[in-house]
CSV table of C-alpha atoms and ligand atoms in Angstrom, one decimal:
chain,number,residue,atom,x,y,z
A,1,MET,CA,14.6,-55.0,44.4
A,2,ARG,CA,11.3,-53.4,45.2
A,3,VAL,CA,11.8,-49.7,45.5
A,4,SER,CA,9.5,-46.7,45.9
A,5,VAL,CA,10.1,-43.0,45.3
A,6,ILE,CA,8.0,-40.4,47.1
A,7,GLY,CA,7.6,-37.3,45.0
A,8,THR,CA,7.7,-37.3,41.2
A,9,GLY,CA,9.5,-34.0,40.6
A,10,TYR,CA,12.8,-33.9,38.8
A,11,VAL,CA,14.6,-36.0,41.4
A,12,GLY,CA,11.9,-38.5,42.0
A,13,LEU,CA,11.2,-39.1,38.3
A,14,VAL,CA,14.8,-39.5,37.4
A,15,THR,CA,15.5,-41.7,40.3
A,16,GLY,CA,12.5,-43.9,39.7
A,17,ALA,CA,13.0,-44.2,36.0
A,18,CYS,CA,16.7,-44.9,36.2
A,19,LEU,CA,16.4,-47.5,39.0
A,20,ALA,CA,13.7,-49.2,36.9
A,21,ALA,CA,15.9,-49.0,33.8
A,22,VAL,CA,18.7,-51.0,35.6
A,23,GLY,CA,16.3,-53.7,36.6
A,24,HIS,CA,14.5,-52.7,39.8
A,25,ASP,CA,10.8,-52.8,40.4
A,26,VAL,CA,9.7,-49.2,41.2
A,27,VAL,CA,6.5,-47.6,42.5
A,28,ALA,CA,6.5,-43.8,42.1
A,29,MET,CA,4.1,-42.0,44.5
A,30,ASP,CA,2.9,-38.4,44.4
A,31,ASP,CA,0.1,-36.7,46.3
A,32,ASN,CA,-0.8,-34.7,43.2
A,33,PRO,CA,-3.5,-36.7,41.3
A,34,ALA,CA,-3.2,-34.5,38.2
A,35,LYS,CA,0.5,-35.2,38.0
A,36,ILE,CA,0.0,-39.0,38.4
A,37,ALA,CA,-2.7,-38.9,35.8
A,38,VAL,CA,-0.4,-37.2,33.3
A,39,LEU,CA,2.4,-39.7,34.0
A,40,ARG,CA,0.0,-42.7,33.6
A,41,GLU,CA,-1.0,-41.3,30.2
A,42,GLY,CA,2.7,-41.6,29.3
A,43,ARG,CA,3.2,-37.8,29.3
A,44,LEU,CA,5.9,-36.0,31.4
A,45,PRO,CA,5.2,-32.8,33.4
A,46,ILE,CA,8.8,-31.6,32.7
A,47,TYR,CA,11.2,-31.7,29.8
A,48,GLU,CA,14.4,-33.6,30.5
A,49,PRO,CA,16.4,-35.3,27.7
A,50,HIS,CA,16.0,-39.1,27.5
A,51,LEU,CA,13.5,-39.2,30.5
A,52,ALA,CA,10.3,-39.6,28.4
A,53,GLU,CA,11.8,-42.6,26.6
A,54,LEU,CA,13.0,-44.1,29.8
A,55,VAL,CA,9.7,-43.7,31.6
A,56,ALA,CA,7.9,-45.2,28.5
A,57,GLN,CA,10.2,-48.2,28.3
A,58,THR,CA,10.2,-49.0,32.0
A,59,THR,CA,6.4,-48.5,32.3
A,60,ARG,CA,5.8,-50.8,29.4
A,61,ALA,CA,8.1,-53.4,30.9
A,62,GLY,CA,6.0,-53.2,34.1
A,63,ARG,CA,8.9,-52.1,36.2
A,64,LEU,CA,7.7,-48.5,36.9
A,65,ARG,CA,4.2,-47.8,38.2
A,66,PHE,CA,2.6,-44.5,39.4
A,67,THR,CA,0.3,-44.1,42.3
A,68,THR,CA,-1.2,-41.6,44.7
A,69,ASP,CA,-1.5,-44.3,47.4
A,70,VAL,CA,1.2,-44.1,50.0
A,71,ALA,CA,0.4,-47.6,51.2
A,72,ALA,CA,1.5,-49.0,47.8
A,73,ALA,CA,4.8,-47.1,48.3
A,74,ALA,CA,5.3,-48.4,51.8
A,75,GLN,CA,4.2,-52.1,51.7
A,76,GLY,CA,6.3,-54.9,50.3
A,77,VAL,CA,9.1,-52.3,49.5
A,78,ALA,CA,12.7,-52.7,50.7
A,79,VAL,CA,13.9,-49.1,50.0
A,80,SER,CA,11.9,-45.9,49.8
A,81,PHE,CA,13.5,-42.7,48.4
A,82,ILE,CA,12.2,-39.4,49.8
A,83,CYS,CA,12.3,-37.1,46.8
A,84,VAL,CA,9.8,-34.4,47.9
A,85,ASN,CA,10.5,-30.8,47.6
A,86,THR,CA,12.3,-28.8,50.3
A,87,PRO,CA,11.3,-25.2,49.3
A,88,PRO,CA,13.1,-22.3,50.9
A,89,ARG,CA,11.4,-20.4,53.8
A,90,PRO,CA,11.6,-16.6,53.8
A,91,ASP,CA,14.8,-16.7,56.0
A,92,GLY,CA,16.6,-19.1,53.6
A,93,ASP,CA,16.2,-22.2,55.7
A,94,ALA,CA,14.8,-25.3,54.0
A,95,ASP,CA,11.1,-26.1,54.7
A,96,LEU,CA,11.1,-29.7,55.7
A,97,ARG,CA,7.4,-30.2,56.3
A,98,TYR,CA,7.1,-32.5,53.2
A,99,VAL,CA,10.0,-34.6,54.3
A,100,GLU,CA,8.5,-35.0,57.7
A,101,GLY,CA,5.1,-35.8,56.2
A,102,ALA,CA,6.5,-38.4,53.8
A,103,THR,CA,8.4,-40.1,56.7
A,104,ARG,CA,5.4,-40.2,59.0
A,105,ARG,CA,3.1,-41.7,56.3
A,106,LEU,CA,5.7,-44.3,55.3
A,107,ALA,CA,6.1,-45.2,59.0
A,108,GLU,CA,2.3,-45.5,59.4
A,109,HIS,CA,1.8,-47.7,56.4
A,110,ALA,CA,5.0,-49.9,56.4
A,111,THR,CA,4.3,-53.6,57.1
A,112,GLY,CA,7.8,-54.8,56.9
A,113,ASP,CA,11.4,-53.6,57.5
A,114,LEU,CA,12.1,-50.5,55.4
A,115,LEU,CA,15.1,-48.4,54.5
A,116,LEU,CA,14.3,-44.7,54.1
A,117,VAL,CA,16.7,-42.8,51.9
A,118,GLU,CA,17.0,-39.0,51.9
A,119,LYS,CA,17.4,-38.0,48.2
A,120,SER,CA,16.0,-34.5,48.5
A,121,THR,CA,18.6,-31.9,49.5
A,122,VAL,CA,18.2,-31.5,53.2
A,123,PRO,CA,20.1,-29.7,56.0
A,124,VAL,CA,22.6,-31.7,58.0
A,125,GLN,CA,20.9,-33.6,60.9
A,126,THR,CA,17.7,-34.2,59.0
A,127,GLY,CA,18.5,-37.9,59.2
A,128,GLN,CA,18.3,-37.8,63.0
A,129,TRP,CA,14.9,-36.2,62.8
A,130,ILE,CA,13.7,-38.8,60.3
A,131,GLN,CA,14.9,-41.6,62.7
A,132,LYS,CA,12.9,-40.0,65.6
A,133,THR,CA,9.8,-39.6,63.4
A,134,LEU,CA,9.9,-43.2,62.4
A,135,ALA,CA,10.2,-44.4,65.9
A,136,LEU,CA,7.2,-42.2,66.8
A,137,TYR,CA,4.8,-43.1,64.0
A,138,ALA,CA,5.7,-46.8,63.2
A,139,ALA,CA,2.5,-48.8,62.3
A,140,ARG,CA,3.4,-51.4,64.9
A,141,PRO,CA,6.3,-52.1,67.3
A,142,GLY,CA,9.0,-54.4,66.1
A,143,LEU,CA,9.3,-53.0,62.6
A,144,THR,CA,12.9,-52.1,61.8
A,145,PHE,CA,13.6,-48.9,60.0
A,146,ASP,CA,16.9,-47.8,58.6
A,147,VAL,CA,17.8,-44.3,57.4
A,148,ALA,CA,20.3,-43.3,54.8
A,149,SER,CA,21.4,-40.2,53.0
A,150,ASN,CA,22.1,-40.6,49.3
A,151,PRO,CA,22.4,-37.2,47.8
A,152,GLU,CA,22.0,-36.7,44.1
A,153,PHE,CA,24.5,-34.9,42.0
A,154,THR,CA,22.5,-34.9,38.7
A,155,ARG,CA,22.3,-31.8,36.6
A,156,GLU,CA,19.1,-30.8,34.9
A,157,GLY,CA,19.4,-31.4,31.2
A,158,MET,CA,21.9,-34.2,31.9
A,159,ALA,CA,20.0,-35.9,34.7
A,160,VAL,CA,19.6,-39.4,33.2
A,161,GLU,CA,23.2,-39.5,32.1
A,162,ASP,CA,24.5,-38.3,35.4
A,163,PHE,CA,22.3,-40.8,37.4
A,164,LEU,CA,23.5,-43.7,35.3
A,165,HIS,CA,27.1,-42.6,35.0
A,166,PRO,CA,27.8,-40.8,38.2
A,167,ASP,CA,31.2,-39.4,39.2
A,168,ARG,CA,30.7,-41.0,42.6
A,169,LEU,CA,28.0,-42.4,44.9
A,170,VAL,CA,27.7,-41.1,48.4
A,171,LEU,CA,26.0,-43.4,50.9
A,172,GLY,CA,25.5,-41.9,54.3
A,173,VAL,CA,24.4,-44.8,56.5
A,174,ALA,CA,23.8,-45.5,60.2
A,175,SER,CA,24.0,-49.3,59.9
A,176,PRO,CA,25.8,-52.1,58.0
A,177,ARG,CA,22.4,-53.3,56.8
A,178,ALA,CA,21.6,-50.0,55.2
A,179,GLU,CA,25.0,-50.0,53.5
A,180,ALA,CA,24.5,-53.5,52.2
A,181,CYS,CA,21.0,-52.7,50.9
A,182,LEU,CA,22.2,-49.6,49.0
A,183,ARG,CA,25.2,-51.3,47.6
A,184,ALA,CA,23.0,-54.1,46.2
A,185,LEU,CA,20.6,-51.5,44.8
A,186,TYR,CA,23.3,-49.6,43.0
A,187,ALA,CA,25.4,-52.6,42.0
A,188,PRO,CA,24.3,-52.5,38.3
A,189,ILE,CA,25.3,-48.9,38.1
A,190,VAL,CA,28.6,-49.2,40.0
A,191,GLU,CA,29.6,-52.2,37.9
A,192,GLY,CA,28.1,-51.0,34.7
A,193,ARG,CA,25.8,-54.0,34.4
A,194,PHE,CA,22.9,-52.5,32.5
A,195,ALA,CA,22.1,-51.6,28.9
A,196,CYS,CA,22.6,-47.9,28.7
A,197,PRO,CA,19.4,-46.3,27.4
A,198,VAL,CA,21.2,-43.1,26.5
A,199,HIS,CA,24.2,-44.4,24.6
A,200,PRO,CA,23.4,-48.0,23.7
A,201,ASP,CA,27.1,-48.7,22.7
A,202,CYS,CA,28.6,-47.1,25.8
A,203,ARG,CA,31.0,-49.1,28.0
A,204,VAL,CA,31.7,-48.3,31.6
A,205,ASP,CA,35.5,-48.6,31.8
A,206,ARG,CA,35.8,-48.1,35.5
A,207,ALA,CA,33.8,-48.9,38.6
A,208,VAL,CA,32.0,-45.9,40.0
A,209,PRO,CA,33.7,-44.8,43.3
A,210,VAL,CA,31.4,-45.4,46.3
A,211,LEU,CA,32.0,-43.3,49.4
A,212,VAL,CA,30.3,-44.7,52.5
A,213,THR,CA,30.0,-42.1,55.3
A,214,ASP,CA,27.9,-41.4,58.4
A,215,LEU,CA,24.6,-39.7,57.8
A,216,ALA,CA,25.6,-36.1,58.7
A,217,SER,CA,28.7,-36.1,56.5
A,218,ALA,CA,26.7,-37.3,53.5
A,219,GLU,CA,24.1,-34.5,54.1
A,220,LEU,CA,26.9,-32.0,54.3
A,221,ILE,CA,28.6,-33.2,51.1
A,222,LYS,CA,25.6,-32.2,49.1
A,223,HIS,CA,25.5,-28.6,50.3
A,224,ALA,CA,29.3,-28.3,50.2
A,225,ALA,CA,29.5,-29.6,46.6
A,226,ASN,CA,26.8,-27.3,45.3
A,227,SER,CA,28.2,-24.3,47.2
A,228,PHE,CA,31.7,-24.9,45.8
A,229,LEU,CA,30.4,-25.1,42.3
A,230,ALA,CA,28.6,-21.8,42.8
A,231,LEU,CA,31.7,-20.3,44.3
A,232,LYS,CA,33.7,-21.4,41.2
A,233,ILE,CA,31.2,-19.6,38.9
A,234,ALA,CA,31.2,-16.5,41.1
A,235,PHE,CA,35.0,-16.5,41.0
A,236,ALA,CA,35.1,-16.7,37.2
A,237,ASN,CA,32.6,-13.8,37.0
A,238,ALA,CA,34.7,-11.7,39.3
A,239,VAL,CA,37.8,-12.4,37.3
A,240,ALA,CA,35.8,-11.6,34.1
A,241,ASP,CA,35.1,-8.1,35.5
A,242,VAL,CA,38.8,-7.6,36.1
A,243,CYS,CA,39.6,-8.9,32.6
A,244,GLU,CA,37.2,-6.5,31.0
A,245,ALA,CA,38.7,-3.5,32.8
A,246,ALA,CA,42.3,-4.7,32.2
A,247,GLY,CA,42.1,-5.6,28.5
A,248,ALA,CA,42.4,-9.3,29.0
A,249,ASP,CA,40.1,-12.1,27.8
A,250,ILE,CA,38.3,-14.3,30.4
A,251,LEU,CA,38.2,-17.2,28.0
A,252,GLU,CA,42.0,-17.3,27.7
A,253,VAL,CA,42.4,-16.8,31.5
A,254,VAL,CA,40.0,-19.6,32.5
A,255,LYS,CA,41.6,-21.9,29.9
A,256,GLY,CA,45.0,-21.2,31.5
A,257,VAL,CA,43.7,-21.5,35.0
A,258,GLY,CA,41.6,-24.6,34.3
A,259,LEU,CA,44.5,-26.6,32.8
A,260,ASP,CA,45.8,-27.0,36.4
A,261,LYS,CA,44.4,-30.4,37.4
A,262,ARG,CA,43.9,-29.1,40.9
A,263,ILE,CA,41.5,-26.5,39.6
A,264,GLY,CA,39.9,-27.9,36.4
A,265,ARG,CA,38.1,-26.0,33.7
A,266,ALA,CA,34.5,-26.9,34.5
A,267,PHE,CA,32.2,-24.3,36.1
A,268,LEU,CA,34.5,-21.4,35.3
A,269,ASN,CA,32.2,-20.0,32.6
A,270,ALA,CA,31.6,-16.3,33.3
A,271,GLY,CA,28.3,-14.8,32.2
A,272,LEU,CA,24.8,-13.7,33.4
A,273,GLY,CA,25.2,-15.7,36.6
A,274,PHE,CA,23.8,-19.0,37.9
A,275,GLY,CA,20.2,-19.8,38.5
A,276,GLY,CA,18.0,-22.8,38.8
A,277,SER,CA,16.3,-24.5,41.7
A,278,CYS,CA,19.5,-25.6,43.4
A,279,PHE,CA,22.5,-23.3,43.6
A,280,PRO,CA,20.6,-20.1,44.8
A,281,LYS,CA,18.5,-22.1,47.3
A,282,ASP,CA,21.3,-24.4,48.5
A,283,LEU,CA,23.7,-21.5,49.1
A,284,ARG,CA,21.2,-19.7,51.3
A,285,ALA,CA,20.3,-22.9,53.1
A,286,PHE,CA,24.0,-23.7,53.7
A,287,VAL,CA,24.6,-20.2,55.2
A,288,LYS,CA,21.6,-20.9,57.5
A,289,ILE,CA,23.0,-24.3,58.5
A,290,ALA,CA,26.4,-22.8,59.3
A,291,GLU,CA,24.7,-20.0,61.3
A,292,ARG,CA,23.1,-22.6,63.5
A,293,THR,CA,26.5,-24.1,64.2
A,294,GLY,CA,27.8,-20.7,65.1
A,295,TYR,CA,29.7,-20.1,61.9
A,296,ASP,CA,29.1,-17.0,59.8
A,297,PHE,CA,29.7,-18.1,56.2
A,298,THR,CA,30.5,-14.7,54.8
A,299,LEU,CA,32.2,-16.3,51.8
A,300,LEU,CA,28.9,-17.8,50.6
A,301,LYS,CA,27.0,-14.7,51.4
A,302,GLU,CA,29.3,-12.8,49.0
A,303,VAL,CA,28.8,-15.5,46.3
A,304,THR,CA,25.1,-14.8,46.5
A,305,ARG,CA,25.6,-11.1,46.4
A,306,LEU,CA,28.0,-11.2,43.4
A,307,ASN,CA,25.7,-13.5,41.5
A,308,GLY,CA,22.7,-11.2,42.1
A,309,ALA,CA,24.6,-8.3,40.5
A,310,ARG,CA,25.2,-10.0,37.2
A,311,GLN,CA,22.0,-9.0,35.4
A,312,ALA,CA,22.3,-5.4,36.6
A,313,GLN,CA,25.7,-5.3,35.0
A,314,VAL,CA,24.3,-6.4,31.6
A,315,VAL,CA,21.6,-3.7,31.8
A,316,GLU,CA,24.4,-1.2,32.4
A,317,LYS,CA,26.3,-2.5,29.4
A,318,LEU,CA,23.1,-2.1,27.3
A,319,ARG,CA,22.6,1.4,28.7
A,320,ARG,CA,26.2,2.4,27.8
A,321,ALA,CA,25.6,1.1,24.2
A,322,LEU,CA,22.0,2.4,23.6
A,323,TRP,CA,21.9,5.3,26.0
A,324,ILE,CA,18.1,5.4,26.7
A,325,LEU,CA,16.5,2.0,27.1
A,326,GLU,CA,12.9,3.2,27.5
A,327,GLY,CA,10.8,2.3,24.4
A,328,LYS,CA,13.6,0.3,22.8
A,329,ARG,CA,13.1,-3.2,21.7
A,330,ILE,CA,15.5,-5.8,23.1
A,331,GLY,CA,15.6,-9.5,22.1
A,332,LEU,CA,16.6,-12.3,24.4
A,333,LEU,CA,17.9,-15.6,23.1
A,334,GLY,CA,17.3,-18.3,25.7
A,335,LEU,CA,15.0,-18.0,28.7
A,336,ALA,CA,15.5,-21.3,30.6
A,337,PHE,CA,18.0,-21.1,33.5
A,338,LYS,CA,20.4,-23.2,31.4
A,339,PRO,CA,20.3,-25.2,28.2
A,340,HIS,CA,18.5,-28.5,27.7
A,341,THR,CA,15.7,-27.8,30.1
A,342,ASP,CA,12.4,-25.9,30.2
A,343,ASP,CA,13.1,-25.0,33.9
A,344,ILE,CA,12.9,-21.2,34.5
A,345,ARG,CA,13.3,-21.2,38.2
A,346,GLU,CA,15.6,-18.3,39.2
A,347,ALA,CA,16.5,-18.0,35.5
A,348,PRO,CA,19.0,-15.2,35.0
A,349,ALA,CA,17.3,-14.5,31.6
A,350,LEU,CA,14.0,-13.7,33.3
A,351,ALA,CA,15.6,-11.6,36.0
A,352,LEU,CA,17.2,-9.6,33.1
A,353,ALA,CA,13.9,-9.4,31.3
A,354,GLN,CA,12.3,-8.0,34.4
A,355,ARG,CA,15.0,-5.4,34.9
A,356,LEU,CA,14.7,-4.3,31.2
A,357,LEU,CA,10.9,-4.1,31.5
A,358,ALA,CA,11.3,-1.9,34.6
A,359,GLU,CA,13.5,0.4,32.5
A,360,GLY,CA,10.6,0.7,30.0
A,361,ALA,CA,12.2,-1.4,27.3
A,362,GLN,CA,10.1,-3.7,25.1
A,363,VAL,CA,11.4,-7.2,25.7
A,364,GLN,CA,10.9,-10.1,23.4
A,365,GLY,CA,12.5,-13.5,23.8
A,366,TYR,CA,12.8,-17.0,22.4
A,367,ASP,CA,13.7,-20.3,24.0
A,368,PRO,CA,13.6,-23.8,22.4
A,369,GLN,CA,11.7,-25.3,25.4
A,370,ALA,CA,10.9,-22.7,28.1
A,371,GLY,CA,8.8,-20.1,26.1
A,372,ALA,CA,5.4,-21.0,27.6
A,373,LYS,CA,6.7,-21.1,31.2
A,374,ALA,CA,8.6,-17.9,30.7
A,375,HIS,CA,5.6,-16.1,29.5
A,376,GLU,CA,3.5,-17.4,32.4
A,377,ALA,CA,6.2,-16.1,34.8
A,378,VAL,CA,6.7,-12.7,33.1
A,379,PRO,CA,3.5,-11.9,31.1
A,380,ALA,CA,5.0,-8.6,29.9
A,381,LEU,CA,7.7,-10.5,28.1
A,382,THR,CA,6.7,-11.2,24.5
A,383,VAL,CA,7.6,-14.8,23.7
A,384,CYS,CA,8.5,-15.4,20.1
A,385,PRO,CA,8.1,-18.6,18.0
A,386,ASP,CA,11.7,-18.5,16.7
A,387,PRO,CA,15.0,-16.7,17.2
A,388,TYR,CA,14.5,-14.5,14.2
A,389,ALA,CA,11.3,-13.1,15.5
A,390,ALA,CA,13.1,-12.3,18.8
A,391,ALA,CA,15.5,-10.2,16.7
A,392,GLU,CA,12.8,-8.4,14.7
A,393,GLY,CA,13.1,-4.6,15.2
A,394,ALA,CA,15.5,-5.1,18.1
A,395,GLU,CA,18.2,-2.6,18.9
A,396,ALA,CA,20.1,-5.2,20.8
A,397,LEU,CA,20.0,-9.0,21.1
A,398,VAL,CA,21.2,-10.7,24.3
A,399,LEU,CA,22.2,-14.3,24.4
A,400,CYS,CA,21.1,-15.4,27.9
A,401,THR,CA,21.2,-19.2,27.7
A,402,GLU,CA,23.7,-21.0,25.6
A,403,TRP,CA,21.5,-23.6,23.8
A,404,PRO,CA,23.9,-25.2,21.2
A,405,GLU,CA,21.5,-24.4,18.4
A,406,PHE,CA,22.1,-20.7,18.8
A,407,ALA,CA,25.7,-21.1,17.6
A,408,ALA,CA,24.3,-22.4,14.3
A,409,LEU,CA,21.8,-19.5,13.6
A,410,ASP,CA,21.7,-17.7,10.3
A,411,PHE,CA,23.3,-14.6,11.7
A,412,ALA,CA,23.0,-12.6,8.4
A,413,ARG,CA,19.2,-13.2,8.7
A,414,LEU,CA,19.3,-12.2,12.3
A,415,LYS,CA,21.2,-9.0,11.6
A,416,ALA,CA,18.8,-8.1,8.8
A,417,ALA,CA,15.9,-8.4,11.2
A,418,MET,CA,17.4,-6.0,13.7
A,419,VAL,CA,17.3,-2.2,13.8
A,420,ARG,CA,20.8,-2.1,15.1
A,421,PRO,CA,23.2,-5.1,15.0
A,422,LEU,CA,24.2,-5.1,18.6
A,423,LEU,CA,24.8,-8.6,20.1
A,424,LEU,CA,25.5,-9.0,23.8
A,425,ASP,CA,26.8,-12.6,24.3
A,426,GLY,CA,25.9,-13.1,28.0
A,427,ARG,CA,27.5,-16.6,28.0
A,428,ASN,CA,30.5,-16.0,25.7
A,429,ALA,CA,29.1,-18.8,23.6
A,430,LEU,CA,29.3,-17.4,20.1
A,431,ASP,CA,32.3,-16.8,17.9
A,432,ARG,CA,32.7,-13.1,18.1
A,433,ASP,CA,35.3,-12.8,15.3
A,434,THR,CA,32.8,-14.3,12.8
A,435,LEU,CA,30.0,-12.1,14.1
A,436,THR,CA,32.2,-9.0,13.9
A,437,ALA,CA,33.2,-9.9,10.4
A,438,LEU,CA,29.4,-10.1,9.6
A,439,GLY,CA,29.1,-6.5,10.9
A,440,PHE,CA,27.7,-7.1,14.4
A,441,GLU,CA,28.8,-5.0,17.2
A,442,VAL,CA,29.6,-7.7,19.7
A,443,LEU,CA,29.8,-7.4,23.5
A,444,GLY,CA,30.7,-10.2,25.8
A,445,ILE,CA,31.4,-10.8,29.4
A,446,GLY,CA,35.0,-10.3,30.6
A,447,ARG,CA,36.3,-9.9,27.1
A,448,GLY,CA,38.6,-6.9,27.4
A,449,ARG,CA,40.6,-7.9,24.4
A,450,PRO,CA,38.9,-6.4,21.4
A,451,PRO,CA,37.6,-8.8,18.7
A,452,LEU,CA,39.5,-8.9,15.3
A,453,PRO,CA,38.4,-6.0,13.1
A,454,PRO,CA,36.0,-6.8,10.3
A,455,THR,CA,38.0,-8.1,7.2
A,456,ARG,CA,35.2,-7.5,4.7
A,457,THR,CA,32.2,-5.3,4.3
A,458,PRO,CA,29.1,-7.2,5.2
B,501,LIG,C1,23.3,-28.4,40.1
B,501,LIG,C2,24.6,-29.3,40.3
B,501,LIG,O1,25.5,-29.0,39.1
B,501,LIG,C3,24.2,-30.7,40.3
B,501,LIG,O2,25.4,-31.5,40.6
B,501,LIG,C4,23.2,-30.9,41.5
B,501,LIG,O3,22.8,-32.3,41.6
B,501,LIG,C5,22.0,-30.1,41.2
B,501,LIG,O4,22.4,-28.7,41.1
B,501,LIG,C6,21.1,-30.2,42.4
B,501,LIG,O5,21.4,-29.9,43.5
B,501,LIG,O6,20.0,-30.8,42.2
B,501,LIG,P1,21.7,-27.8,38.0
B,501,LIG,O7,21.2,-26.7,38.9
B,501,LIG,O8,20.8,-28.7,37.3
B,501,LIG,O9,22.7,-28.7,38.8
B,501,LIG,O10,22.6,-27.0,36.9
B,501,LIG,P2,24.1,-26.7,36.6
B,501,LIG,O11,24.5,-27.3,35.4
B,501,LIG,O12,24.9,-26.9,37.8
B,501,LIG,O13,24.0,-25.1,36.4
B,501,LIG,C7,23.5,-24.2,37.4
B,501,LIG,C8,23.6,-22.8,37.0
B,501,LIG,O14,25.0,-22.4,36.9
B,501,LIG,C9,23.0,-22.5,35.6
B,501,LIG,O15,22.3,-21.3,35.6
B,501,LIG,C10,24.2,-22.4,34.7
B,501,LIG,O16,24.0,-21.5,33.6
B,501,LIG,C11,25.2,-21.7,35.6
B,501,LIG,N1,26.6,-21.9,35.3
B,501,LIG,C12,27.1,-23.2,35.2
B,501,LIG,C13,27.4,-20.9,35.0
B,501,LIG,O17,27.0,-19.7,35.0
B,501,LIG,N2,28.7,-21.1,34.7
B,501,LIG,C14,29.3,-22.3,34.7
B,501,LIG,O18,30.5,-22.4,34.4
B,501,LIG,C15,28.5,-23.4,34.9
């Protein structure tokens, strides 16, 4: 099928490259000429595992093209995905001007029937506004537009895998024609009929569940899903605080809780809190959406409040251990909002860096991918070329983002570089018994049970 994506951010690029990878003919359009020029040169403006290879393969095969011309994205195309950004307004509401703009321009340039699909995260009832906008701006009478909501559930760092092997597909449609069109588009993914570019030997052993709903329900599913995941994390963080005070270990507690199939272990990792471009923004937007319907979503307001307190708690832990923070050097391991990405939007690590800098501490950090972006965002943060440099002269090292490579560091070397071997594991990702045995003073999150005492002198 001929498909276009409007917007080449995370969502648009992943959608375009993955649909091209399963055999569709994709035009990816963006208003930013610099971005399109970079993509045409075969470079990617973001780091996302497997995406560069996929873009290169599909571009070479002639199934993915980049353009700044909206007409090329509207004409001769059966389906157009709206993947533009929906930034938060000061009151938390989503700013939908780019969604409206994309809709209007597609309507003005379309020459045949077109299905417009909301892929960006939008408030419930956006679909209705898109329908009205299409009717108003259609290039000529008689054109048939369909509107659908097809929320994405991909995680950054896992986006290609999540897109090609989703837990479910949600198709919010207003007509049987839109449903048929989306079912045909996704058939290779639902039935596993494509050569997986991520795991070439992978086999899909079950069809992907497809949930067909009305437009409004599909729109709400997205906000409800993200809010529930954020709620799970906030709950684990709250239980972690109780564990810490009560002498229990959060890792044991979430293991025991998560073994209940009704609950599940995922998204119960306590730590520095959640960040990124989705959870914080979507929570605030969902509170706003609910407010408009007359419901005061105090539960989600509390999730936001609890999450915002996580970094201050870590500062407090450091203060208890080091007394005065002013003038002390503190190293941070991991600056991205989560591993496997260079995205620093609402990164808990940077919020922590800013708090420590405000206390007068000297903060130095390392991240495998996000160093440059982190330095740009927080110029007072010294970005180091490797983890050992981030430990140099430090009185404490805080693990902020659990990149897997941090578990395999040479901790003896790290300890030797530090002034005081205090390690605060802000994601409970390291083996604290091993570190204690090496002579580190280890602090975690919600780990009230003390580590095993050192068995040998380091
Ligand atoms: C999230 C959702 O997981 C995706 O399903 C959704 O499609 C996406 O938002 C979106 O709306 O576009 P993402 O923000 O990429 O994906 O990252 P997550 O893996 O969900 O992590 C979000 C934050 O929660 C990170 O800061 C992570 O460190 C934190 N987190 C996650 C925890 O603190 N504890 C956990 O147990 C899990």
